[in-house]
Coordinates of C-alpha atoms and ligand atoms in Angstrom, one line a residue:
M1 CA 0.2 0.0 0.1
V2 CA 1.9 3.0 -1.2
F3 CA 0.9 6.3 -2.5
P4 CA -0.7 7.1 -4.6
E5 CA -3.0 4.0 -4.3
Y6 CA -3.1 4.7 -0.5
R7 CA -3.9 8.2 0.5
P8 CA -4.5 8.7 4.3
R9 CA -6.0 11.9 3.7
R10 CA -9.0 9.9 2.1
M11 CA -10.4 9.2 5.1
R12 CA -9.8 12.5 6.9
Q13 CA -11.7 14.6 4.3
N14 CA -15.0 15.3 6.2
D15 CA -16.1 14.9 9.5
T16 CA -18.4 11.7 9.0
F17 CA -15.3 9.7 7.9
R18 CA -13.3 11.2 10.5
A19 CA -15.8 10.0 13.3
M20 CA -16.3 6.8 11.5
I21 CA -12.8 5.7 11.9
R22 CA -12.2 7.5 15.4
E23 CA -10.4 4.9 17.8
T24 CA -11.0 6.6 21.1
R25 CA -13.7 8.5 22.6
L26 CA -14.4 10.2 26.0
A27 CA -17.5 9.3 28.0
P28 CA -18.8 11.4 30.8
D29 CA -19.6 7.9 32.4
Q30 CA -15.8 7.0 32.5
M31 CA -14.9 10.1 34.4
I32 CA -15.0 10.6 38.0
Y33 CA -15.2 14.0 39.6
P34 CA -13.4 14.8 42.7
L35 CA -15.2 16.6 45.6
F36 CA -13.4 18.5 48.4
V37 CA -16.0 18.6 51.8
M38 CA -15.4 21.1 54.2
P39 CA -17.1 21.7 57.6
G40 CA -19.7 24.3 58.3
K41 CA -22.9 25.3 56.3
G42 CA -23.4 27.2 52.9
K43 CA -19.8 26.9 52.2
R44 CA -18.3 27.1 48.7
E45 CA -14.9 28.4 48.5
E46 CA -12.8 28.4 45.2
I47 CA -9.5 26.9 45.6
P48 CA -7.0 29.5 44.5
S49 CA -4.8 27.4 42.7
M50 CA -7.5 25.4 41.0
P51 CA -9.9 27.8 39.2
G52 CA -13.5 26.5 39.2
V53 CA -13.0 23.7 41.6
H54 CA -14.4 24.4 45.3
R55 CA -14.2 23.2 48.6
I56 CA -17.9 22.8 49.5
S57 CA -20.0 22.1 52.8
V58 CA -22.0 18.7 53.1
D59 CA -25.2 20.8 52.8
Q60 CA -24.2 21.7 49.1
L61 CA -23.5 18.2 48.0
G62 CA -26.7 17.5 46.7
R63 CA -26.7 20.4 44.2
E64 CA -23.3 19.5 43.2
A65 CA -24.5 15.7 42.8
K66 CA -27.5 16.8 40.6
E67 CA -25.2 19.0 38.2
C68 CA -22.9 15.8 37.8
L69 CA -25.9 13.7 37.0
D70 CA -27.6 16.1 34.5
I71 CA -24.4 16.1 32.6
G72 CA -24.1 12.4 32.9
V73 CA -21.0 12.1 35.1
R74 CA -22.4 9.5 37.5
S75 CA -19.3 9.2 39.8
V76 CA -17.6 11.2 42.3
I77 CA -14.5 10.7 44.6
L78 CA -14.4 12.4 48.0
F79 CA -11.7 14.2 50.1
G80 CA -12.4 15.6 53.3
L81 CA -11.2 18.7 55.5
P82 CA -11.7 17.6 59.0
E83 CA -12.5 19.9 61.9
K84 CA -9.4 18.7 63.8
K85 CA -6.3 16.5 63.2
D86 CA -4.1 14.3 65.3
P87 CA -1.0 12.2 65.2
M88 CA -3.0 9.1 64.3
G89 CA -5.5 10.7 61.8
S90 CA -8.4 9.3 63.9
G91 CA -10.6 11.7 62.0
A92 CA -10.3 9.5 58.9
H93 CA -12.4 6.6 60.6
A94 CA -14.8 8.5 62.5
R95 CA -18.3 7.4 62.5
D96 CA -19.2 11.1 62.4
G97 CA -16.4 12.2 60.3
I98 CA -16.5 14.7 57.3
V99 CA -16.4 12.1 54.7
Q100 CA -18.7 9.7 56.6
R101 CA -21.3 12.6 56.9
A102 CA -20.8 13.5 53.2
I103 CA -21.4 9.9 52.0
R104 CA -24.7 9.8 53.9
E105 CA -25.8 13.1 52.4
L106 CA -25.0 12.1 49.2
K107 CA -26.7 8.7 49.4
N108 CA -29.9 10.6 50.7
S109 CA -30.0 13.3 48.1
A110 CA -28.7 11.6 45.1
P111 CA -29.2 7.9 45.3
D112 CA -28.2 7.5 41.7
L113 CA -24.5 8.9 42.2
T114 CA -21.8 6.8 42.5
V115 CA -19.6 7.5 45.6
V116 CA -16.1 6.6 45.5
T117 CA -13.8 7.6 48.7
D118 CA -10.2 8.2 48.8
V119 CA -8.8 6.4 51.8
C120 CA -5.8 8.0 53.1
L121 CA -4.8 9.6 56.7
C122 CA -2.5 12.7 55.3
E123 CA -5.8 15.1 55.3
Y124 CA -6.2 14.1 59.1
T125 CA -3.0 13.5 60.5
D126 CA -1.3 17.0 62.1
H127 CA 2.1 16.1 60.6
G128 CA 0.5 15.6 57.1
H129 CA 1.9 12.2 56.3
C130 CA -0.2 9.4 55.0
G131 CA 0.3 7.1 58.1
C132 CA 1.0 7.2 61.6
L133 CA 4.5 7.7 62.8
I134 CA 7.5 6.2 64.4
G135 CA 10.1 9.0 65.4
N136 CA 10.1 10.4 62.0
E137 CA 9.5 7.5 60.2
V138 CA 5.9 6.2 58.5
D139 CA 5.2 3.0 60.2
N140 CA 3.9 1.0 57.4
D141 CA 2.3 -1.9 59.2
A142 CA 0.4 0.0 62.2
T143 CA -0.9 2.1 59.5
L144 CA -2.5 -0.6 57.7
E145 CA -5.3 -1.1 60.5
L146 CA -6.0 2.5 60.3
L147 CA -6.5 2.3 56.8
A148 CA -8.6 -0.8 57.0
L149 CA -10.8 0.8 59.7
T150 CA -11.3 4.1 57.5
A151 CA -12.2 1.9 54.3
L152 CA -14.8 0.0 56.7
S153 CA -16.3 3.3 58.2
H154 CA -16.8 4.6 54.5
A155 CA -18.4 1.4 53.5
R156 CA -20.5 1.5 56.6
A157 CA -21.9 5.1 55.5
G158 CA -22.5 3.6 52.1
A159 CA -19.6 4.3 49.9
D160 CA -19.9 2.2 46.8
M161 CA -16.1 2.0 46.2
V162 CA -13.2 2.7 48.2
A163 CA -9.9 3.9 46.8
P164 CA -6.8 3.7 48.9
S165 CA -4.3 6.4 47.9
D166 CA -1.5 5.9 50.9
M167 CA 1.0 3.8 49.2
M168 CA 1.4 1.5 52.2
D169 CA 2.6 -2.0 51.2
G170 CA 0.0 -4.5 52.0
R171 CA -3.0 -2.2 52.5
V172 CA -5.5 -3.6 49.4
G173 CA -5.1 -7.1 51.1
E174 CA -5.8 -5.6 54.7
I175 CA -8.8 -3.3 53.5
R176 CA -10.2 -6.4 51.5
A177 CA -10.1 -8.7 54.4
Q178 CA -11.7 -6.1 56.8
L179 CA -14.3 -5.2 54.2
D180 CA -15.2 -8.9 53.6
E181 CA -15.3 -9.9 57.5
N182 CA -18.1 -7.2 57.9
N183 CA -20.0 -8.2 54.8
F184 CA -18.9 -5.7 52.4
H185 CA -17.6 -8.2 50.0
M186 CA -19.5 -6.3 47.1
V187 CA -17.6 -3.0 47.6
P188 CA -14.8 -2.8 45.2
I189 CA -11.1 -1.4 45.6
M190 CA -9.8 0.9 43.2
S191 CA -6.3 0.8 44.1
Y192 CA -3.8 3.9 43.6
A193 CA -1.6 1.0 42.7
V194 CA 1.0 3.2 40.8
K195 CA 1.2 6.7 42.5
Y196 CA 4.4 8.6 41.8
A197 CA 6.2 11.2 44.3
S198 CA 5.2 14.1 42.3
A199 CA 5.1 17.7 42.2
F200 CA 1.7 17.8 40.1
Y201 CA 0.2 17.4 43.6
G202 CA 0.9 21.0 44.8
P203 CA -2.5 22.7 44.4
F204 CA -4.3 19.6 46.0
R205 CA -2.1 19.6 49.0
D206 CA -3.4 23.6 49.2
A207 CA -6.9 22.4 48.5
A208 CA -7.2 19.5 51.0
D209 CA -4.5 21.3 53.5
C210 CA -2.4 18.1 53.6
A211 CA 1.2 19.1 52.7
P212 CA 3.8 16.8 55.0
Q213 CA 4.9 19.2 58.0
F214 CA 8.4 17.7 57.6
G215 CA 10.2 15.7 55.0
D216 CA 8.3 14.4 51.8
R217 CA 6.5 11.2 50.6
R218 CA 9.5 9.8 48.7
S219 CA 9.9 6.7 51.2
Y220 CA 6.3 5.6 50.3
Q221 CA 5.3 6.8 47.2
M222 CA 7.0 5.9 44.0
D223 CA 10.2 7.3 42.1
P224 CA 9.2 9.0 39.0
A225 CA 12.3 7.5 37.3
N226 CA 10.9 3.9 37.7
S227 CA 8.6 1.7 35.3
R228 CA 9.5 -1.7 35.9
E229 CA 8.7 -1.2 39.5
A230 CA 5.2 -0.1 38.6
L231 CA 4.5 -3.7 37.5
R232 CA 5.6 -4.9 40.7
E233 CA 3.3 -2.6 42.4
A234 CA 0.3 -3.6 40.3
T235 CA 1.0 -7.3 40.6
L236 CA 1.0 -7.0 44.4
D237 CA -2.3 -5.2 44.1
V238 CA -3.7 -7.5 41.9
D239 CA -2.9 -10.5 44.4
E240 CA -4.3 -8.6 47.2
G241 CA -7.6 -8.3 45.4
A242 CA -7.9 -5.0 43.6
D243 CA -10.6 -4.6 41.3
I244 CA -9.2 -1.4 39.5
L245 CA -5.4 -0.3 39.0
M246 CA -4.7 3.4 39.1
V247 CA -1.8 5.4 37.6
K248 CA -1.2 8.6 39.2
P249 CA -0.6 11.5 37.9
A250 CA -1.6 10.8 34.1
V251 CA 0.0 12.9 31.5
A252 CA 3.7 12.6 32.6
Y253 CA 3.1 9.0 33.0
L254 CA 1.1 7.8 29.8
D255 CA 4.0 5.1 29.4
I256 CA 3.2 3.8 32.6
I257 CA -0.7 3.7 31.9
S258 CA 0.0 1.9 28.5
R259 CA 2.3 -0.8 30.2
L260 CA -0.3 -1.6 32.6
H261 CA -3.1 -1.7 30.3
D262 CA -1.0 -4.2 28.2
E263 CA 0.2 -6.2 31.0
F264 CA -2.9 -6.5 33.2
D265 CA -6.5 -7.5 32.5
L266 CA -8.1 -5.5 35.2
P267 CA -9.9 -2.2 34.2
I268 CA -7.3 0.8 34.4
A269 CA -7.8 4.3 35.9
A270 CA -5.7 7.3 35.5
Y271 CA -5.7 10.3 37.9
H272 CA -5.2 13.8 36.1
V273 CA -4.1 15.6 39.1
S274 CA -4.4 19.2 40.5
G275 CA -1.1 20.2 39.1
E276 CA -2.0 19.2 35.3
Y277 CA -5.3 20.9 35.6
A278 CA -4.0 24.0 37.1
M279 CA -1.5 24.3 34.1
I280 CA -4.0 24.0 31.7
K281 CA -6.4 26.4 33.2
A282 CA -3.6 29.2 34.0
A283 CA -2.4 29.0 30.4
A284 CA -5.9 29.4 29.2
Q285 CA -6.8 32.2 31.5
N286 CA -3.9 33.9 30.0
G287 CA -5.1 33.4 26.6
W288 CA -2.0 31.4 25.8
I289 CA -4.0 28.3 24.8
D290 CA -7.4 27.2 23.8
G291 CA -8.5 25.7 27.1
D292 CA -11.3 23.5 25.8
R293 CA -9.3 22.1 23.2
V294 CA -6.3 21.5 25.2
M295 CA -8.7 19.8 28.1
A296 CA -10.0 17.5 25.5
E297 CA -7.0 16.5 23.8
T298 CA -5.3 16.2 27.3
L299 CA -8.1 13.6 28.6
L300 CA -8.2 12.1 25.1
S301 CA -4.4 11.1 25.4
I302 CA -5.0 9.6 28.7
K303 CA -7.8 7.4 27.2
R304 CA -5.6 6.5 24.0
A305 CA -3.0 5.3 26.4
G306 CA -5.1 2.8 27.9
A307 CA -7.3 4.2 30.8
D308 CA -10.8 3.3 30.9
I309 CA -11.3 5.4 33.7
I310 CA -10.2 9.2 34.2
I311 CA -10.5 10.9 37.5
T312 CA -10.3 14.6 36.6
Y313 CA -11.1 18.2 37.9
F314 CA -12.4 18.6 34.3
A315 CA -15.0 16.0 34.4
K316 CA -18.1 18.4 34.4
D317 CA -16.2 20.9 31.8
M318 CA -15.7 18.1 29.5
A319 CA -19.2 16.5 29.9
R320 CA -20.5 19.8 29.1
L321 CA -18.2 20.0 25.9
L322 CA -19.1 16.5 24.8
Q323 CA -22.8 17.5 25.1
N324 CA -22.5 20.4 22.9
S325 CA -20.5 19.1 20.0
Ligands
PBG1 C1 -3.6 11.7 49.3 C2 -4.0 12.1 48.0 C3 -3.0 13.2 47.3 C4 -3.8 13.4 46.1 C5 -5.0 12.3 46.1 N1 -5.1 11.5 47.3 C6 -2.2 14.0 47.7 C7 -0.8 13.4 47.9 O1 -0.5 12.3 47.9 O2 0.3 14.1 48.4 C8 -3.3 14.1 45.1 C9 -4.5 14.7 44.1 C10 -4.3 15.7 43.2 O3 -3.1 16.5 43.1 O4 -5.1 16.0 42.3 N2 -2.7 10.8 49.9

């Protein structure tokens, strides 16, 4: 097949042909929208480094849920800003904690919405690390029980799926066992299986007030230089019972998404994180790029690399764009 017999431009000459041969499409029901839940009433605060994204109080969640469902976004993932923090992050598994209240509110006001929860301690510990400490080290094995209790408390409040993001070794197995013992064997685990120690989380740490007070997360999150290690991390989580494997961040790690997609037969999720969102928003606000087109192209690249599910602050914007095009 050589020119002039084969002309690639033939199938690009009009929109119908282009649509007919399109290999990848975005769909609102494959995007998960993150929500930051804060204490108080009637609160809706824009996060300065994430234009268009707000911290909202529990009473505002019904409205937010309706907005999502109306445009076809059927799932959210919850992050909480607790009233108070302590060394063990006990607010993470409190029966009346901020996320537990948020889940109950969403299940009441929007039963059709699927509620995923982020399972981690960093928003709840006063030192900002994702686990409890011995000295200045995060104690892996002691943290596992706290994470499992957190996942269980989310399930008890009505969460549809839990997503551990802490990067402790063995947490998927521990959470699976705890859920199963308590009759939550039908609650899936979307594991942040391959989570890199990334500067792209900067705006999120402002939003959720969870920056580590000393040191960094490099003793538990992955080194951005490594890709074969990603396969080992994913294998462990598969063996421990993960239902979905996540890669995070997304765009700087498209090669990792692609490798996981090829090597594993579980669904793949990718988290297009706060810094990735902020960069596009900032450039668009300056008039340097066409924000909508760059958003669509970026999310498409994540899908094309092999992600089935995309967690993104753009979920609502993208769903609206899809509706109007
Ligand atoms: C909690 C958590 C983080 C993100 C999701 N869950 C922050 C971190 O690990 O420091 C980042 C999400 C984003 O940047 O959008 N461990």
